[in-house]
mmCIF file of C-alpha atoms and ligand atoms in Angstrom:
data_model
loop_
_atom_site.group_PDB
_atom_site.id
_atom_site.type_symbol
_atom_site.label_atom_id
_atom_site.label_comp_id
_atom_site.label_asym_id
_atom_site.label_seq_id
_atom_site.Cartn_x
_atom_site.Cartn_y
_atom_site.Cartn_z
ATOM 1 C CA MET E 1 112.293 -24.735 67.018
ATOM 2 C CA THR E 2 113.225 -23.395 63.344
ATOM 3 C CA THR E 3 113.492 -25.924 60.464
ATOM 4 C CA ILE E 4 117.162 -25.706 60.784
ATOM 5 C CA ASP E 5 117.296 -26.678 64.360
ATOM 6 C CA THR E 6 115.054 -29.642 63.799
ATOM 7 C CA HIS E 7 117.243 -30.882 61.103
ATOM 8 C CA ASP E 8 120.528 -30.436 63.172
ATOM 9 C CA GLN E 9 118.731 -32.439 65.996
ATOM 10 C CA ALA E 10 117.751 -35.244 63.549
ATOM 11 C CA ASP E 11 121.347 -35.072 62.299
ATOM 12 C CA ARG E 12 122.828 -35.281 65.825
ATOM 13 C CA GLN E 13 120.416 -38.184 66.770
ATOM 14 C CA SER E 14 121.439 -40.274 63.401
ATOM 15 C CA VAL E 15 125.104 -39.825 64.322
ATOM 16 C CA ALA E 16 124.674 -41.072 68.046
ATOM 17 C CA ARG E 17 122.372 -44.078 66.941
ATOM 18 C CA ARG E 18 125.561 -45.045 64.150
ATOM 19 C CA LEU E 19 127.890 -44.806 67.062
ATOM 20 C CA LEU E 20 125.675 -46.996 69.213
ATOM 21 C CA GLU E 21 125.124 -49.567 66.453
ATOM 22 C CA SER E 22 128.990 -49.335 65.638
ATOM 23 C CA SER E 23 129.806 -50.130 69.421
ATOM 24 C CA GLU E 24 127.520 -52.983 69.676
ATOM 25 C CA THR E 25 129.292 -54.616 66.829
ATOM 26 C CA LEU E 26 132.734 -53.876 67.713
ATOM 27 C CA SER E 27 133.748 -53.583 71.429
ATOM 28 C CA TYR E 28 136.147 -55.420 73.590
ATOM 29 C CA ASP E 29 136.171 -56.770 77.128
ATOM 30 C CA PRO E 30 139.983 -55.821 78.195
ATOM 31 C CA ALA E 31 139.483 -58.328 80.931
ATOM 32 C CA ARG E 32 139.404 -61.243 78.458
ATOM 33 C CA GLU E 33 141.057 -59.846 75.047
ATOM 34 C CA VAL E 34 144.363 -58.787 76.974
ATOM 35 C CA ASP E 35 147.143 -61.454 77.718
ATOM 36 C CA TRP E 36 147.296 -60.800 81.339
ATOM 37 C CA GLU E 37 148.691 -64.157 82.228
ATOM 38 C CA THR E 38 152.246 -64.344 80.290
ATOM 39 C CA PRO E 39 155.005 -62.741 82.210
ATOM 40 C CA LEU E 40 156.383 -59.798 81.132
ATOM 41 C CA ASP E 41 159.059 -60.148 78.226
ATOM 42 C CA THR E 42 161.860 -57.678 78.848
ATOM 43 C CA ASP E 43 162.868 -58.237 75.241
ATOM 44 C CA TYR E 44 160.141 -55.924 74.031
ATOM 45 C CA HIS E 45 159.792 -52.138 73.984
ATOM 46 C CA GLY E 46 156.836 -50.489 75.771
ATOM 47 C CA THR E 47 156.525 -48.083 72.908
ATOM 48 C CA SER E 48 158.022 -47.379 69.738
ATOM 49 C CA PRO E 49 161.493 -46.305 70.342
ATOM 50 C CA GLU E 50 160.918 -43.334 67.815
ATOM 51 C CA TRP E 51 158.433 -42.100 70.412
ATOM 52 C CA SER E 52 160.825 -42.195 73.280
ATOM 53 C CA THR E 53 161.499 -38.909 75.002
ATOM 54 C CA LEU E 54 165.084 -39.329 74.605
ATOM 55 C CA TYR E 55 165.141 -40.965 71.174
ATOM 56 C CA GLY E 56 167.774 -38.931 69.027
ATOM 57 C CA THR E 57 169.872 -37.463 72.054
ATOM 58 C CA ALA E 58 173.413 -38.044 73.129
ATOM 59 C CA TYR E 59 171.834 -39.846 76.175
ATOM 60 C CA TRP E 60 170.311 -42.424 74.120
ATOM 61 C CA ASP E 61 173.229 -43.154 71.997
ATOM 62 C CA GLU E 62 175.126 -44.122 75.386
ATOM 63 C CA MET E 63 172.202 -46.374 76.638
ATOM 64 C CA THR E 64 172.234 -49.931 76.340
ATOM 65 C CA GLU E 65 169.568 -51.639 74.220
ATOM 66 C CA GLU E 66 168.040 -53.057 77.445
ATOM 67 C CA GLN E 67 167.975 -49.630 79.196
ATOM 68 C CA ARG E 68 166.289 -48.286 76.216
ATOM 69 C CA ARG E 69 163.406 -50.917 75.866
ATOM 70 C CA GLU E 70 163.161 -50.360 80.076
ATOM 71 C CA LEU E 71 162.644 -46.524 79.218
ATOM 72 C CA THR E 72 159.937 -47.084 76.632
ATOM 73 C CA ARG E 73 158.057 -49.411 79.046
ATOM 74 C CA GLN E 74 158.087 -46.978 81.951
ATOM 75 C CA GLU E 75 157.005 -44.193 79.119
ATOM 76 C CA ALA E 76 154.415 -46.346 77.816
ATOM 77 C CA ALA E 77 153.018 -46.831 81.629
ATOM 78 C CA SER E 78 153.292 -43.066 82.220
ATOM 79 C CA VAL E 79 151.400 -42.188 79.188
ATOM 80 C CA ALA E 80 148.515 -44.708 80.208
ATOM 81 C CA SER E 81 148.625 -43.346 83.535
ATOM 82 C CA THR E 82 147.954 -39.778 82.219
ATOM 83 C CA GLY E 83 145.347 -41.415 80.084
ATOM 84 C CA ILE E 84 143.511 -42.614 83.299
ATOM 85 C CA TRP E 85 143.683 -39.162 85.000
ATOM 86 C CA PHE E 86 142.141 -37.957 81.797
ATOM 87 C CA GLU E 87 139.732 -40.467 81.623
ATOM 88 C CA MET E 88 138.432 -39.688 84.930
ATOM 89 C CA ILE E 89 138.155 -35.954 83.897
ATOM 90 C CA LEU E 90 136.175 -36.572 80.971
ATOM 91 C CA GLN E 91 133.711 -39.378 82.399
ATOM 92 C CA GLN E 92 132.751 -36.350 85.012
ATOM 93 C CA MET E 93 132.363 -33.983 82.192
ATOM 94 C CA ILE E 94 130.093 -36.321 80.061
ATOM 95 C CA LEU E 95 127.886 -37.354 83.064
ATOM 96 C CA ARG E 96 127.575 -33.669 84.230
ATOM 97 C CA ASP E 97 126.743 -32.886 80.586
ATOM 98 C CA PHE E 98 123.961 -35.284 80.391
ATOM 99 C CA TYR E 99 122.576 -34.810 83.730
ATOM 100 C CA ALA E 100 118.779 -35.004 83.742
ATOM 101 C CA LYS E 101 118.530 -35.021 79.870
ATOM 102 C CA ASP E 102 116.012 -37.090 77.885
ATOM 103 C CA PRO E 103 117.244 -40.709 78.316
ATOM 104 C CA THR E 104 115.256 -41.618 75.094
ATOM 105 C CA ASP E 105 117.608 -39.373 72.952
ATOM 106 C CA PRO E 106 120.406 -41.813 71.146
ATOM 107 C CA ALA E 107 122.955 -39.262 72.226
ATOM 108 C CA PHE E 108 122.107 -39.745 75.857
ATOM 109 C CA GLN E 109 122.521 -43.557 75.416
ATOM 110 C CA TRP E 110 125.676 -42.934 73.424
ATOM 111 C CA ALA E 111 127.146 -40.848 76.532
ATOM 112 C CA LEU E 112 126.739 -43.404 78.785
ATOM 113 C CA THR E 113 128.227 -45.938 76.287
ATOM 114 C CA GLU E 114 131.196 -43.882 76.073
ATOM 115 C CA ILE E 115 131.433 -43.528 79.879
ATOM 116 C CA ALA E 116 131.349 -47.342 79.970
ATOM 117 C CA ASP E 117 134.130 -47.658 77.579
ATOM 118 C CA GLU E 118 136.279 -45.045 79.449
ATOM 119 C CA CYS E 119 135.684 -46.884 82.662
ATOM 120 C CA ARG E 120 137.018 -50.167 80.900
ATOM 121 C CA HIS E 121 139.902 -48.327 79.314
ATOM 122 C CA SER E 122 141.160 -47.114 82.547
ATOM 123 C CA ILE E 123 141.032 -50.242 84.618
ATOM 124 C CA MET E 124 143.036 -51.801 81.315
ATOM 125 C CA PHE E 125 145.605 -49.002 81.561
ATOM 126 C CA ALA E 126 145.878 -49.476 85.318
ATOM 127 C CA ARG E 127 146.502 -53.258 84.959
ATOM 128 C CA GLY E 128 148.784 -52.287 81.952
ATOM 129 C CA ALA E 129 150.988 -50.177 83.979
ATOM 130 C CA ALA E 130 150.980 -52.468 86.780
ATOM 131 C CA LYS E 131 152.278 -55.339 84.443
ATOM 132 C CA LEU E 132 154.735 -53.078 83.122
ATOM 133 C CA GLY E 133 156.383 -53.094 86.473
ATOM 134 C CA ALA E 134 155.530 -49.074 86.877
ATOM 135 C CA PRO E 135 154.759 -47.161 89.760
ATOM 136 C CA ALA E 136 151.763 -44.690 90.154
ATOM 137 C CA TYR E 137 152.537 -41.918 87.619
ATOM 138 C CA ARG E 138 150.644 -38.904 88.238
ATOM 139 C CA PRO E 139 150.745 -35.206 86.764
ATOM 140 C CA LYS E 140 152.271 -32.769 89.119
ATOM 141 C CA ARG E 141 150.331 -31.277 91.921
ATOM 142 C CA HIS E 142 149.166 -27.976 90.431
ATOM 143 C CA VAL E 143 148.106 -29.876 87.621
ATOM 144 C CA VAL E 144 146.039 -32.286 89.440
ATOM 145 C CA GLU E 145 144.247 -29.214 91.229
ATOM 146 C CA LEU E 146 143.514 -27.691 87.688
ATOM 147 C CA GLY E 147 142.273 -30.667 86.534
ATOM 148 C CA ARG E 148 140.148 -31.209 89.498
ATOM 149 C CA ALA E 149 138.580 -27.307 88.907
ATOM 150 C CA PHE E 150 138.236 -28.042 85.226
ATOM 151 C CA LYS E 151 136.351 -31.417 85.427
ATOM 152 C CA ALA E 152 133.921 -29.799 88.193
ATOM 153 C CA VAL E 153 133.227 -26.534 85.987
ATOM 154 C CA ALA E 154 133.945 -27.040 82.224
ATOM 155 C CA PHE E 155 130.677 -27.666 80.019
ATOM 156 C CA GLY E 156 129.748 -27.467 76.371
ATOM 157 C CA GLU E 157 132.246 -27.265 73.695
ATOM 158 C CA ALA E 158 135.178 -26.390 76.165
ATOM 159 C CA ALA E 159 134.720 -29.797 77.373
ATOM 160 C CA TYR E 160 133.895 -31.394 74.296
ATOM 161 C CA ALA E 161 137.154 -29.866 72.655
ATOM 162 C CA ALA E 162 139.440 -30.754 75.484
ATOM 163 C CA ILE E 163 138.515 -34.353 75.199
ATOM 164 C CA LEU E 164 138.881 -34.499 71.430
ATOM 165 C CA VAL E 165 142.520 -32.898 72.026
ATOM 166 C CA ALA E 166 143.564 -35.593 74.531
ATOM 167 C CA GLU E 167 141.811 -38.423 72.410
ATOM 168 C CA GLU E 168 143.517 -37.288 69.438
ATOM 169 C CA VAL E 169 146.984 -36.894 70.516
ATOM 170 C CA LEU E 170 147.016 -40.442 72.199
ATOM 171 C CA ASP E 171 145.481 -41.800 69.125
ATOM 172 C CA VAL E 172 148.301 -41.375 66.744
ATOM 173 C CA MET E 173 150.893 -42.867 69.052
ATOM 174 C CA GLN E 174 148.816 -45.650 69.971
ATOM 175 C CA ARG E 175 148.380 -46.336 66.092
ATOM 176 C CA ASP E 176 152.200 -46.556 65.811
ATOM 177 C CA TRP E 177 152.630 -48.813 69.032
ATOM 178 C CA MET E 178 149.660 -51.233 68.108
ATOM 179 C CA ARG E 179 151.412 -52.169 64.623
ATOM 180 C CA ASP E 180 155.066 -51.979 65.963
ATOM 181 C CA GLU E 181 156.444 -55.587 66.419
ATOM 182 C CA ARG E 182 159.279 -54.428 68.789
ATOM 183 C CA VAL E 183 156.154 -53.462 71.358
ATOM 184 C CA VAL E 184 155.383 -56.022 73.774
ATOM 185 C CA PRO E 185 152.394 -57.790 72.505
ATOM 186 C CA PHE E 186 149.751 -57.163 75.414
ATOM 187 C CA VAL E 187 150.643 -53.391 75.336
ATOM 188 C CA ARG E 188 149.788 -53.679 71.382
ATOM 189 C CA THR E 189 146.425 -55.280 72.413
ATOM 190 C CA ILE E 190 145.610 -52.596 74.670
ATOM 191 C CA ASN E 191 146.610 -50.098 72.187
ATOM 192 C CA ASN E 192 144.376 -51.800 69.607
ATOM 193 C CA ILE E 193 141.561 -51.821 71.699
ATOM 194 C CA HIS E 194 141.825 -48.328 72.613
ATOM 195 C CA VAL E 195 142.136 -47.275 68.933
ATOM 196 C CA VAL E 196 139.079 -48.902 67.890
ATOM 197 C CA GLU E 197 136.817 -47.622 70.661
ATOM 198 C CA GLU E 198 138.146 -44.021 70.815
ATOM 199 C CA SER E 199 137.746 -43.379 66.956
ATOM 200 C CA ARG E 200 133.991 -43.111 67.892
ATOM 201 C CA HIS E 201 134.650 -41.090 70.691
ATOM 202 C CA MET E 202 136.421 -38.661 68.832
ATOM 203 C CA LYS E 203 133.747 -38.586 65.971
ATOM 204 C CA PHE E 204 131.258 -37.775 68.936
ATOM 205 C CA ALA E 205 133.658 -35.180 70.399
ATOM 206 C CA ARG E 206 133.899 -33.437 66.963
ATOM 207 C CA GLU E 207 130.353 -33.462 66.398
ATOM 208 C CA GLU E 208 129.860 -31.850 69.843
ATOM 209 C CA THR E 209 132.335 -29.159 69.458
ATOM 210 C CA ARG E 210 130.961 -27.911 65.988
ATOM 211 C CA ASP E 211 127.609 -28.026 67.229
ATOM 212 C CA ARG E 212 127.922 -26.372 70.425
ATOM 213 C CA LEU E 213 129.909 -23.430 68.928
ATOM 214 C CA ARG E 214 127.293 -23.065 66.171
ATOM 215 C CA GLY E 215 126.425 -19.405 66.513
ATOM 216 C CA ALA E 216 128.493 -18.924 69.328
ATOM 217 C CA SER E 217 129.839 -15.141 69.732
ATOM 218 C CA ARG E 218 133.409 -14.036 69.277
ATOM 219 C CA PRO E 219 134.302 -13.258 72.750
ATOM 220 C CA ARG E 220 132.815 -16.870 73.709
ATOM 221 C CA ARG E 221 134.699 -18.534 71.231
ATOM 222 C CA GLN E 222 137.895 -16.682 72.009
ATOM 223 C CA PHE E 223 137.616 -17.847 75.665
ATOM 224 C CA THR E 224 136.831 -21.472 74.489
ATOM 225 C CA ALA E 225 139.901 -21.309 72.487
ATOM 226 C CA LEU E 226 141.988 -20.286 75.349
ATOM 227 C CA VAL E 227 140.992 -22.802 77.702
ATOM 228 C CA VAL E 228 141.107 -25.526 75.576
ATOM 229 C CA SER E 229 144.691 -24.762 74.424
ATOM 230 C CA ILE E 230 145.718 -24.350 78.442
ATOM 231 C CA ALA E 231 144.020 -27.808 79.266
ATOM 232 C CA ALA E 232 145.967 -29.185 75.842
ATOM 233 C CA TYR E 233 149.218 -27.776 77.210
ATOM 234 C CA HIS E 234 148.878 -29.434 80.667
ATOM 235 C CA ILE E 235 147.615 -32.760 79.135
ATOM 236 C CA VAL E 236 150.242 -33.276 76.771
ATOM 237 C CA THR E 237 153.288 -32.105 79.021
ATOM 238 C CA SER E 238 151.770 -34.311 81.615
ATOM 239 C CA MET E 239 152.233 -37.683 79.455
ATOM 240 C CA TRP E 240 155.799 -38.274 80.173
ATOM 241 C CA SER E 241 156.357 -38.150 83.733
ATOM 242 C CA ASP E 242 160.001 -36.898 85.091
ATOM 243 C CA GLU E 243 159.989 -39.873 87.391
ATOM 244 C CA VAL E 244 160.287 -42.387 84.399
ATOM 245 C CA TYR E 245 164.265 -41.730 83.811
ATOM 246 C CA ALA E 246 165.032 -42.760 87.619
ATOM 247 C CA ASN E 247 162.796 -45.977 87.390
ATOM 248 C CA ALA E 248 164.743 -46.845 84.000
ATOM 249 C CA GLY E 249 168.145 -46.438 85.934
ATOM 250 C CA LEU E 250 168.915 -43.114 84.402
ATOM 251 C CA ASP E 251 170.284 -39.852 85.498
ATOM 252 C CA THR E 252 167.073 -37.698 85.933
ATOM 253 C CA LYS E 253 168.827 -34.349 85.784
ATOM 254 C CA ARG E 254 170.393 -34.967 82.363
ATOM 255 C CA ALA E 255 167.742 -37.100 80.939
ATOM 256 C CA VAL E 256 165.246 -34.125 81.662
ATOM 257 C CA ARG E 257 167.565 -31.623 80.185
ATOM 258 C CA GLU E 258 167.958 -33.744 77.036
ATOM 259 C CA ALA E 259 164.394 -34.516 76.755
ATOM 260 C CA LYS E 260 163.330 -31.205 77.057
ATOM 261 C CA ALA E 261 165.503 -29.865 74.150
ATOM 262 C CA ASN E 262 164.907 -33.187 72.136
ATOM 263 C CA GLU E 263 163.928 -31.481 68.402
ATOM 264 C CA HIS E 264 163.115 -35.216 67.314
ATOM 265 C CA HIS E 265 160.310 -35.665 69.958
ATOM 266 C CA LYS E 266 158.928 -32.320 69.485
ATOM 267 C CA SER E 267 158.519 -32.931 65.494
ATOM 268 C CA MET E 268 157.062 -36.230 66.098
ATOM 269 C CA LEU E 269 154.307 -34.532 68.311
ATOM 270 C CA ARG E 270 153.726 -31.884 65.730
ATOM 271 C CA SER E 271 153.480 -33.859 62.984
ATOM 272 C CA SER E 272 150.845 -36.128 64.719
ATOM 273 C CA CYS E 273 148.651 -33.117 65.653
ATOM 274 C CA ALA E 274 148.419 -31.613 62.154
ATOM 275 C CA GLY E 275 145.182 -33.045 61.538
ATOM 276 C CA LEU E 276 143.715 -31.756 65.079
ATOM 277 C CA MET E 277 145.070 -28.480 64.283
ATOM 278 C CA GLU E 278 143.330 -28.377 61.097
ATOM 279 C CA PHE E 279 139.889 -29.242 62.877
ATOM 280 C CA LEU E 280 140.663 -26.691 65.742
ATOM 281 C CA ASP E 281 141.174 -24.039 63.320
ATOM 282 C CA SER E 282 138.030 -25.050 61.067
ATOM 283 C CA CYS E 283 135.968 -24.205 64.254
ATOM 284 C CA GLY E 284 137.817 -20.957 64.825
ATOM 285 C CA LEU E 285 139.792 -22.279 67.827
ATOM 286 C CA LEU E 286 143.251 -21.531 66.792
ATOM 287 C CA THR E 287 143.224 -17.816 67.876
ATOM 288 C CA ARG E 288 146.642 -16.248 68.433
ATOM 289 C CA PRO E 289 146.594 -16.858 72.347
ATOM 290 C CA ALA E 290 145.628 -20.565 71.890
ATOM 291 C CA THR E 291 148.545 -21.023 69.194
ATOM 292 C CA TYR E 292 150.808 -19.681 71.868
ATOM 293 C CA PHE E 293 150.271 -22.598 74.075
ATOM 294 C CA TYR E 294 149.977 -25.194 71.253
ATOM 295 C CA GLN E 295 153.301 -23.972 70.248
ATOM 296 C CA ARG E 296 154.515 -24.126 73.847
ATOM 297 C CA ALA E 297 153.373 -27.810 74.181
ATOM 298 C CA ASN E 298 154.995 -28.754 70.586
ATOM 299 C CA LEU E 299 151.771 -29.490 69.081
ATOM 300 C CA ILE E 300 151.987 -26.810 66.192
HETATM 301 FE FE1 FE2 P 401 139.547 -44.117 76.596
HETATM 302 FE FE1 FE2 P 402 137.388 -41.592 74.802
#
């Protein structure tokens, strides 16, 4: 082992140790922290209305306040359900990554802590979506199958960069929703718990992405960049299911058409992903082909 390798290893361990300490000090048990008892108050939104896929469209202007609130509640459930789908993918990727590695390594213990966090999050999202009166929202069939393949084979920086993308996109929205008094209180608590615990995950994902890319060849970096951008495209385009509109009593065809053309929503996504894109760029992961997919997903 060279001096630099030893140094990196020590760095990596100290990051993992700090993350473990932080999670010991500040972690939540959603089963006890979230108000599951109080019946749903339909005077509240599920997300900040500005984050609705229809906010700013002609359709939105025609909707009653009640319809708008129902729509954002269905959209909140859809985003949470996509969160569950992705958390299952990332739990498997991390578990595979640490298979048979050194259990005395703080990074190993941190990885298991992160999996435990995600497991609690998914149960929390599932209960939250049910309380919002939403059905099971799942990505489209071909996306579910792509995810099945990705979680079985993705490794190294591709796995951690994809994890980071999903976590970052969710993070910015949830920061808005947890502070918004128009959002139903139990959903604000869910968002708050998620934001706090995910900030540690994002730190780890950033470190791992950078670490594993160190010294990577150009073709490898190019390949990783492309894979991550395609994963990002499917994650982000799966967040808002087309089915939310019918469940909010709207005309699906018109809603999907106006949502697809909604420049307001696209600019919300773009501005929330500025920091993420900067990071990917600093890692050399914003190649031309990758940028094409980020543009299609309205992240850049
Ligand atoms: Fe999570
Ligand atoms: Fe996470």
